[in-house]
Amino acid sequence: MQMPPCKPDPLATAFRRKPQLPAPEFTIMLNYAYPDARGHFGPYGGSFVAETLVKALDELKAAYAHYRTDPEFIAEYQSELKHFVGRPSPIYHAERLSRELGGAQIFLKREDLNHTGAHKINNTIGQAMLAKRMGKPRVIAETGAGQHGVASATVAARYGMDCVVYMGSEDVKRQSPNVYRMHLLGAKVVPVESGSKTLKDAMNEALRDWVANVENTFYIIGTVAGPHPYPMMVRDFQRVIGDECIAQMPEMIGRQPDAVLACVGGGSNAMGIFYPYIEHEKVRLIGVEAGGEGLGTGRHAASLSAGSPGVLHGNRTYLLQDAGGQIIETHSVSAGLDYPGVGPEHAWLKDIGRAEYVAVTDAEALAAFHRLCRTEGIIPALESSHALAQAMKMAPEMGRNQTLLVNLSGRGDKDIGNIADLTGAQFFCRPSCRQGVL
C-alpha cells in the first residue's frame, strides 16, 4: 500500500523535549501520514453530515489549518498547558504492583494529575482557544463519564463563554459528582432521555443543538470521532501525552517501553499516547476496550473487537450494529467507554496491524481498580482500570527487564460512589446510604 510522505508537524515540534539519555534504534514507519486532505484514514473517517453543518465544518477546517501553525496560538496553548493544566504530567513506576505481579515493570503516565483530573483538558483548552478566535461565544459538549463535560465547563469559565453539556440520564446518575462540578463551573447540564440514555445519545443531542445554533456555537467534541477535522484535531491536541512519554521514558529507564497500553472508548487518550509512537514499530500499541459482561453475552462496548464498519456521528469506523445497520445498545461499568463506535484512526491502525485491540470485562476492571488502590495508593478512573487490568494480565508473562507503559487517563474520585453501590459497600455520601444518618 502506497502511503503519502510524512509532513513536519508544528504542534509536535512545540512539545517535544530532547531526552537526556539516548534511546535505542527503532524501525521507523516513515510513510505514516494520516488523515488525507479529505479526512480519511484509509477507508475510515470522512465527513458524513447534514448540509447545514458543511459550512461550519469548512470554517472550522480553515481556522484549524491556520492556527495549528500560528506561533502565537502555539505559544498560548503551551502556556495554558503548563500554567493552567499543570503539564508535563509525570510518569510513575508502580514498583509495589510490579513486584507483586512479577515479570514486567509497570509505569503509569499520570494524566490523572492534570487540572480537572483527566486527559480531557488537553483537548478542550485547544478547542476553546479556536472558538474564541472564531468569534463563537457559546460552546457545547457531550460527555459520558463527565470528565469531558467538566473540562469543557472549565475552559468555558476560563474564557468567559456560555456552556451547555449534554449527558445521558443514566450517566447523570452514575457520575453525579461530575454533574455538580459542571454546575459549579457555570455550565448547564442537559440530561438526555432518548435511546440508551448514555454517551451515544448525548452526542446525538449535541449535534442537533449545533445544527440549530451553528452561527454562534462551537461544538467541543471530546474524542477522536465525529466528522473531519475533529478526529485529527483532537488527536493533535492530545498527542502531548505521547510526546512527553517519548522524552520521559529514556530519562527514567534509558529506552522506550516494550508496550504502551490505553483504554479505548472513542479513543482520545489512547490516540494521544499512541500517535507519537506509531513510527516506533518495536513498541507495541495495545488498546483496551470495554468487554462488559463478556463479548459472548452481547453486553459490552467493544467496537473493534466485535463490530463492523459503518457510519455514525459523521464518520466511518467500526460500530456495534445489527445486520440491518442499526446501532445496538452497549454496556460497560465505565460510562466513558460506553459508546458503540470508535475513532476512525483506531479502525485504520487495527486494519494495518500497527495497533492491537483487546477487551477487558467489568469484573476484571473492578479488580484492577481495587488492586491499584491498595498497592500504590492511587485511585484510578474505571476507564483507566481497563488498561490497568490488561497490563496486570500481561506483566507476569513477561521478563523483569521488560516494561509496560499504561496511560492512567483519569482519577477515580467520580467513580467511588458507583463502585460502592456495585460492591454493596456502606458509603454514606450516597443517597441510598443516608437514611438514619444524623
Coordinates of C-alpha atoms in Angstrom, one line a residue:
M1 CA 0.0 0.0 0.0
Q2 CA 1.4 3.4 -1.1
M3 CA 1.3 6.0 1.7
P4 CA 1.9 9.7 1.4
P5 CA 5.1 11.1 2.8
C6 CA 5.3 12.5 6.3
K7 CA 5.0 16.2 6.8
P8 CA 6.5 18.1 9.7
D9 CA 4.0 18.9 12.5
P10 CA 4.5 22.2 14.2
L11 CA 2.5 21.1 17.3
A12 CA 4.7 18.0 17.6
T13 CA 7.8 20.2 17.4
A14 CA 6.5 22.5 20.0
F15 CA 6.0 19.8 22.7
R16 CA 9.0 17.5 22.1
R17 CA 11.9 17.7 24.5
K18 CA 15.3 16.1 24.0
P19 CA 15.8 13.1 26.2
Q20 CA 18.9 13.2 28.4
L21 CA 19.7 9.5 27.6
P22 CA 19.9 8.0 24.1
A23 CA 17.0 5.8 23.1
P24 CA 17.7 2.5 21.2
E25 CA 17.3 2.3 17.5
F26 CA 13.8 1.6 16.2
T27 CA 12.3 0.5 12.9
I28 CA 10.6 3.7 11.7
M29 CA 7.4 4.0 9.7
L30 CA 8.5 6.9 7.6
N31 CA 5.4 6.8 5.4
Y32 CA 2.6 7.2 8.0
A33 CA 0.8 10.5 7.3
Y34 CA -2.9 10.4 8.1
P35 CA -5.6 11.7 7.6
D36 CA -5.5 12.7 3.9
A37 CA -6.9 16.1 2.8
R38 CA -10.5 14.8 3.0
G39 CA -10.1 13.4 6.5
H40 CA -9.8 9.8 5.6
F41 CA -7.7 7.2 7.4
G42 CA -7.7 4.5 4.7
P43 CA -11.4 3.7 4.2
Y44 CA -12.4 5.3 7.6
G45 CA -13.2 8.8 8.7
G46 CA -14.5 11.4 6.3
S47 CA -17.4 13.8 6.8
F48 CA -21.0 12.5 6.6
V49 CA -23.1 15.4 7.9
A50 CA -26.3 17.4 7.2
E51 CA -26.0 20.1 4.7
T52 CA -26.5 22.7 7.4
L53 CA -23.1 21.7 9.0
V54 CA -21.0 21.7 5.9
K55 CA -20.3 25.5 6.0
A56 CA -19.5 25.3 9.8
L57 CA -17.1 22.4 9.2
D58 CA -15.4 24.1 6.3
E59 CA -14.9 27.2 8.5
L60 CA -13.5 25.0 11.3
K61 CA -11.1 23.2 8.9
A62 CA -9.8 26.6 7.6
A63 CA -9.4 28.0 11.1
Y64 CA -7.6 24.9 12.4
A65 CA -5.3 24.7 9.4
H66 CA -4.3 28.3 10.0
Y67 CA -3.9 28.3 13.8
R68 CA -2.2 25.0 14.2
T69 CA 0.9 26.6 12.6
D70 CA 0.5 30.0 14.1
P71 CA 3.4 30.7 16.6
E72 CA 1.2 32.9 18.8
F73 CA -1.5 30.2 19.1
I74 CA 1.1 27.5 19.8
A75 CA 2.8 29.7 22.4
E76 CA -0.5 30.4 24.2
Y77 CA -1.5 26.7 24.1
Q78 CA 1.8 25.7 25.6
S79 CA 1.5 28.3 28.3
E80 CA -2.0 27.1 29.2
L81 CA -0.9 23.5 29.4
K82 CA 2.0 24.5 31.7
H83 CA 0.4 27.1 33.9
F84 CA -3.3 26.1 33.9
V85 CA -3.3 22.3 33.3
G86 CA 0.0 21.6 35.1
R87 CA 1.9 19.8 32.4
P88 CA 4.1 17.9 31.9
S89 CA 2.4 15.1 33.7
P90 CA 4.9 12.7 35.3
I91 CA 5.5 9.0 34.7
Y92 CA 5.4 6.9 37.8
H93 CA 7.0 3.5 38.3
A94 CA 4.4 1.3 40.1
E95 CA 7.1 -0.7 42.0
R96 CA 4.9 -2.5 44.5
L97 CA 2.4 -3.5 41.9
S98 CA 5.2 -4.7 39.6
R99 CA 6.8 -6.7 42.4
E100 CA 3.6 -8.3 43.4
L101 CA 2.7 -9.4 39.9
G102 CA 6.2 -10.5 38.9
G103 CA 7.6 -10.1 35.4
A104 CA 7.4 -6.8 33.5
Q105 CA 7.8 -3.4 35.2
I106 CA 4.6 -1.2 35.0
F107 CA 4.9 2.5 34.5
L108 CA 1.9 4.9 34.7
K109 CA 1.5 8.1 32.7
R110 CA -0.2 10.2 35.3
E111 CA -2.9 12.1 33.3
D112 CA -5.0 11.9 36.5
L113 CA -2.8 14.6 37.9
N114 CA -3.9 17.2 35.3
H115 CA -6.3 20.0 36.4
T116 CA -9.8 18.6 36.3
G117 CA -8.4 15.1 36.9
A118 CA -8.1 13.6 33.4
H119 CA -6.6 13.9 29.9
K120 CA -9.7 15.7 28.5
I121 CA -8.4 19.2 29.4
N122 CA -5.6 18.9 26.9
N123 CA -8.2 19.0 24.1
T124 CA -10.7 21.4 25.5
I125 CA -8.1 24.1 26.0
G126 CA -7.1 23.9 22.3
Q127 CA -10.7 23.9 21.0
A128 CA -11.8 26.7 23.3
M129 CA -8.9 28.8 22.0
L130 CA -10.1 28.1 18.5
A131 CA -13.7 29.0 19.4
K132 CA -12.5 32.3 20.9
R133 CA -10.6 33.2 17.7
M134 CA -13.6 32.2 15.6
G135 CA -15.9 34.6 17.5
K136 CA -18.1 31.8 18.9
P137 CA -19.4 32.9 22.4
R138 CA -21.2 29.6 23.2
V139 CA -19.7 26.1 23.4
I140 CA -21.5 22.8 23.7
A141 CA -20.2 19.4 24.5
E142 CA -21.2 15.8 25.0
T143 CA -20.0 13.7 28.0
G144 CA -20.2 10.2 29.3
A145 CA -18.1 9.9 32.4
G146 CA -18.4 13.6 32.9
Q147 CA -14.7 14.4 32.6
H148 CA -15.1 16.0 29.2
G149 CA -18.1 17.9 30.4
V150 CA -16.1 19.2 33.4
A151 CA -13.1 20.0 31.2
S152 CA -15.4 21.9 28.7
A153 CA -17.1 23.8 31.6
T154 CA -13.7 24.6 33.0
V155 CA -12.4 26.2 29.8
A156 CA -15.7 28.0 29.2
A157 CA -15.3 29.6 32.7
R158 CA -11.7 30.3 31.9
Y159 CA -12.5 32.2 28.7
G160 CA -15.9 33.7 29.7
M161 CA -18.1 31.5 27.4
D162 CA -21.6 30.1 27.8
C163 CA -21.5 26.3 28.1
V164 CA -24.1 23.6 27.6
V165 CA -23.2 19.9 28.3
Y166 CA -25.4 17.0 27.0
M167 CA -25.2 13.9 29.2
G168 CA -27.2 10.7 29.1
S169 CA -29.6 10.4 32.1
E170 CA -28.1 7.1 33.0
D171 CA -24.6 8.7 33.2
V172 CA -26.0 11.6 35.2
K173 CA -27.0 9.1 37.9
R174 CA -23.7 7.1 37.9
Q175 CA -21.4 10.2 37.6
S176 CA -23.3 12.6 39.9
P177 CA -20.1 14.2 41.4
N178 CA -19.1 15.5 37.9
V179 CA -22.6 16.8 37.2
Y180 CA -22.3 19.1 40.3
R181 CA -18.8 20.1 39.3
M182 CA -20.1 21.3 35.9
H183 CA -22.9 23.2 37.7
L184 CA -20.3 24.9 40.0
L185 CA -18.3 25.9 36.9
G186 CA -21.4 27.6 35.4
A187 CA -22.4 25.1 32.8
K188 CA -25.9 24.0 32.0
V189 CA -26.2 20.2 32.1
V190 CA -28.9 18.7 29.9
P191 CA -29.9 15.1 30.8
V192 CA -30.7 13.1 27.6
E193 CA -33.6 10.7 28.0
S194 CA -33.6 9.2 24.5
G195 CA -32.2 5.8 23.4
S196 CA -29.9 4.1 25.9
K197 CA -29.5 7.4 27.7
T198 CA -25.7 7.2 27.5
L199 CA -22.9 8.8 25.5
K200 CA -24.1 8.0 22.0
D201 CA -27.4 9.7 22.7
A202 CA -25.7 12.7 24.3
M203 CA -23.6 13.1 21.2
N204 CA -26.8 12.9 19.0
E205 CA -28.4 15.8 21.0
A206 CA -25.2 17.9 20.9
L207 CA -25.2 17.5 17.1
R208 CA -28.8 18.6 16.9
D209 CA -28.0 21.7 19.1
W210 CA -25.1 22.6 16.8
V211 CA -27.3 22.3 13.7
A212 CA -29.8 24.7 15.3
N213 CA -27.3 27.2 16.6
V214 CA -24.4 26.9 14.2
E215 CA -23.8 30.7 13.8
N216 CA -22.9 31.4 17.4
T217 CA -21.9 27.9 18.8
F218 CA -18.7 25.9 18.8
Y219 CA -19.1 22.1 19.4
I220 CA -16.2 20.8 21.5
I221 CA -16.1 17.1 20.6
G222 CA -14.3 15.2 23.3
T223 CA -13.0 12.2 21.4
V224 CA -11.2 11.3 18.2
A225 CA -14.5 10.7 16.4
G226 CA -17.0 12.8 14.5
P227 CA -16.7 14.4 11.1
H228 CA -13.3 15.8 9.8
P229 CA -11.4 17.7 11.1
Y230 CA -12.4 16.5 14.6
P231 CA -10.5 13.1 14.7
M232 CA -7.3 14.8 13.5
M233 CA -7.8 17.9 15.7
V234 CA -8.5 16.1 18.9
R235 CA -5.6 13.7 18.3
D236 CA -3.2 16.7 17.7
F237 CA -4.3 18.3 21.0
Q238 CA -3.9 15.0 22.9
R239 CA -0.6 14.0 21.3
V240 CA 1.2 16.0 24.0
I241 CA 0.8 12.8 26.2
G242 CA 2.8 10.6 23.9
D243 CA 5.4 13.3 23.0
E244 CA 6.1 13.7 26.7
C245 CA 6.4 10.0 27.2
I246 CA 8.9 9.7 24.3
A247 CA 11.1 12.2 26.2
Q248 CA 10.4 10.9 29.7
M249 CA 10.9 7.1 29.3
P250 CA 14.6 7.4 28.2
E251 CA 15.2 9.7 31.2
M252 CA 13.8 7.0 33.5
I253 CA 15.0 3.7 32.0
G254 CA 17.3 4.6 29.1
R255 CA 14.9 3.4 26.4
Q256 CA 11.3 3.3 25.3
P257 CA 8.8 0.8 26.7
D258 CA 8.1 -2.6 25.2
A259 CA 4.4 -1.8 25.0
V260 CA 2.0 1.1 25.5
L261 CA -1.5 0.4 26.8
A262 CA -4.6 2.7 27.0
C263 CA -8.3 2.2 27.4
V264 CA -10.4 2.8 24.3
G265 CA -14.0 4.1 24.1
G266 CA -14.0 6.8 21.5
G267 CA -10.2 6.6 21.9
S268 CA -8.8 10.1 22.6
N269 CA -6.5 9.2 25.5
A270 CA -5.3 6.2 23.5
M271 CA -4.7 8.2 20.3
G272 CA -2.9 10.8 22.3
I273 CA -0.3 8.4 23.7
F274 CA -0.2 6.1 20.6
Y275 CA 0.2 8.7 17.8
P276 CA 3.8 9.7 18.6
Y277 CA 4.7 6.0 19.0
I278 CA 3.3 4.9 15.6
E279 CA 6.6 5.4 13.9
H280 CA 8.4 3.3 16.6
E281 CA 7.4 -0.1 15.3
K282 CA 9.1 -2.1 18.0
V283 CA 6.8 -0.5 20.6
R284 CA 3.5 -2.5 20.8
L285 CA 0.4 -0.4 20.9
I286 CA -2.4 -2.1 22.8
G287 CA -5.9 -0.5 23.1
V288 CA -8.2 -2.0 25.7
E289 CA -12.0 -1.9 25.1
A290 CA -14.9 -2.4 27.5
G291 CA -15.7 -6.1 27.4
G292 CA -18.7 -5.6 29.8
E293 CA -20.1 -8.9 30.8
G294 CA -18.1 -10.7 28.1
L295 CA -18.0 -10.5 24.3
G296 CA -20.2 -13.6 24.0
T297 CA -23.1 -12.0 26.0
G298 CA -23.7 -9.1 23.7
R299 CA -23.5 -6.8 26.8
H300 CA -20.3 -4.9 26.0
A301 CA -18.9 -1.8 24.2
A302 CA -16.0 -3.4 22.2
S303 CA -16.5 -2.0 18.7
L304 CA -13.1 -3.0 17.4
S305 CA -13.2 -6.5 18.9
A306 CA -16.7 -7.3 17.9
G307 CA -18.0 -4.6 15.5
S308 CA -18.1 -4.0 11.8
P309 CA -17.6 -0.9 9.6
G310 CA -20.4 1.7 9.3
V311 CA -21.2 5.4 9.6
L312 CA -22.1 7.1 12.9
H313 CA -21.8 10.7 14.1
G314 CA -20.3 11.9 10.8
N315 CA -17.5 9.4 10.3
R316 CA -17.0 5.8 9.0
T317 CA -15.5 3.5 11.5
Y318 CA -16.1 0.2 13.4
L319 CA -19.5 0.1 15.1
L320 CA -21.6 -2.2 17.1
Q321 CA -24.6 -2.7 14.8
D322 CA -27.1 -5.4 13.8
A323 CA -27.4 -7.0 10.4
G324 CA -29.6 -4.1 9.2
G325 CA -27.1 -1.5 10.2
Q326 CA -29.0 -0.3 13.3
I327 CA -26.8 0.7 16.3
I328 CA -27.2 -1.8 19.2
E329 CA -27.2 -0.9 22.9
T330 CA -23.9 -1.1 24.6
H331 CA -22.9 -1.8 28.2
S332 CA -19.9 -1.0 30.4
V333 CA -19.4 -0.4 34.1
S334 CA -17.5 2.6 32.8
A335 CA -19.6 5.5 31.5
G336 CA -16.7 6.9 29.5
L337 CA -16.3 3.7 27.5
D338 CA -20.0 3.0 26.9
Y339 CA -20.1 4.0 23.2
P340 CA -21.0 1.9 20.2
G341 CA -18.2 3.3 17.9
V342 CA -14.5 4.3 18.0
G343 CA -12.3 6.9 16.4
P344 CA -11.6 6.2 12.7
E345 CA -7.8 6.3 13.2
H346 CA -8.1 3.4 15.6
A347 CA -10.0 1.5 13.0
W348 CA -7.2 2.1 10.5
L349 CA -4.5 1.2 13.0
K350 CA -6.3 -2.1 13.6
D351 CA -6.6 -2.9 9.9
I352 CA -3.0 -2.2 9.1
G353 CA -1.9 -4.2 12.1
R354 CA 0.0 -1.3 13.8
A355 CA -2.1 -1.5 17.0
E356 CA -3.7 -4.4 18.8
Y357 CA -7.1 -4.2 20.5
V358 CA -8.4 -6.4 23.3
A359 CA -11.4 -6.4 25.6
V360 CA -11.5 -6.5 29.4
T361 CA -14.6 -7.3 31.4
D362 CA -16.3 -5.2 34.1
A363 CA -15.1 -7.7 36.7
E364 CA -11.5 -7.5 35.6
A365 CA -11.6 -3.7 35.5
L366 CA -13.0 -3.5 39.0
A367 CA -10.4 -5.9 40.3
A368 CA -7.7 -3.8 38.8
F369 CA -9.2 -0.7 40.3
H370 CA -9.0 -2.1 43.8
R371 CA -5.6 -3.6 43.3
L372 CA -4.0 -0.3 42.3
C373 CA -5.7 1.5 45.2
R374 CA -4.2 -0.9 47.7
T375 CA -0.7 -1.4 46.2
E376 CA 0.1 2.1 45.0
G377 CA -2.3 4.5 46.8
I378 CA -3.7 5.7 43.5
I379 CA -7.4 5.7 42.8
P380 CA -7.8 5.3 39.0
A381 CA -10.8 6.0 36.9
L382 CA -12.8 3.0 35.9
E383 CA -11.9 3.8 32.2
S384 CA -8.2 3.6 33.0
S385 CA -8.8 0.5 35.1
H386 CA -9.5 -1.4 31.9
A387 CA -6.0 -0.7 30.6
L388 CA -4.5 -1.5 34.0
A389 CA -6.3 -4.9 34.0
Q390 CA -4.7 -5.8 30.7
A391 CA -1.3 -4.7 32.0
M392 CA -1.8 -6.9 35.0
K393 CA -2.6 -9.9 32.8
M394 CA 0.5 -9.3 30.6
A395 CA 3.2 -8.5 33.2
P396 CA 3.5 -11.9 34.8
E397 CA 4.1 -13.4 31.3
M398 CA 7.0 -11.0 30.5
G399 CA 10.6 -10.7 31.6
R400 CA 11.6 -8.5 34.5
N401 CA 13.7 -6.3 32.2
Q402 CA 10.6 -5.5 30.1
T403 CA 8.4 -2.5 30.6
L404 CA 4.7 -1.7 30.1
L405 CA 3.6 2.0 30.0
V406 CA -0.1 2.5 30.9
N407 CA -1.9 5.7 30.2
L408 CA -3.6 6.4 33.5
S409 CA -6.1 8.7 31.8
G410 CA -8.1 9.9 34.8
R411 CA -8.6 9.7 38.5
G412 CA -11.4 7.7 40.1
D413 CA -13.0 10.2 42.5
K414 CA -16.0 10.3 40.2
D415 CA -16.5 6.5 40.4
I416 CA -16.3 5.7 44.1
G417 CA -20.0 6.1 44.8
N418 CA -20.9 3.9 41.8
I419 CA -18.3 1.3 42.9
A420 CA -19.6 1.4 46.4
D421 CA -23.1 0.7 45.1
L422 CA -21.9 -2.1 42.9
T423 CA -20.0 -3.8 45.7
G424 CA -22.6 -3.2 48.4
A425 CA -20.3 -1.0 50.5
Q426 CA -21.7 1.4 53.1
F427 CA -20.8 4.7 51.6
F428 CA -22.6 7.5 53.5
C429 CA -22.3 10.2 50.8
R430 CA -24.7 8.1 48.6
P431 CA -28.4 8.8 48.8
S432 CA -29.1 5.1 49.3
C433 CA -27.0 5.1 52.5
R434 CA -28.2 8.3 54.1
Q435 CA -31.3 7.0 55.9
G436 CA -30.9 7.3 59.6
V437 CA -27.7 9.3 59.4
L438 CA -27.7 12.5 61.5

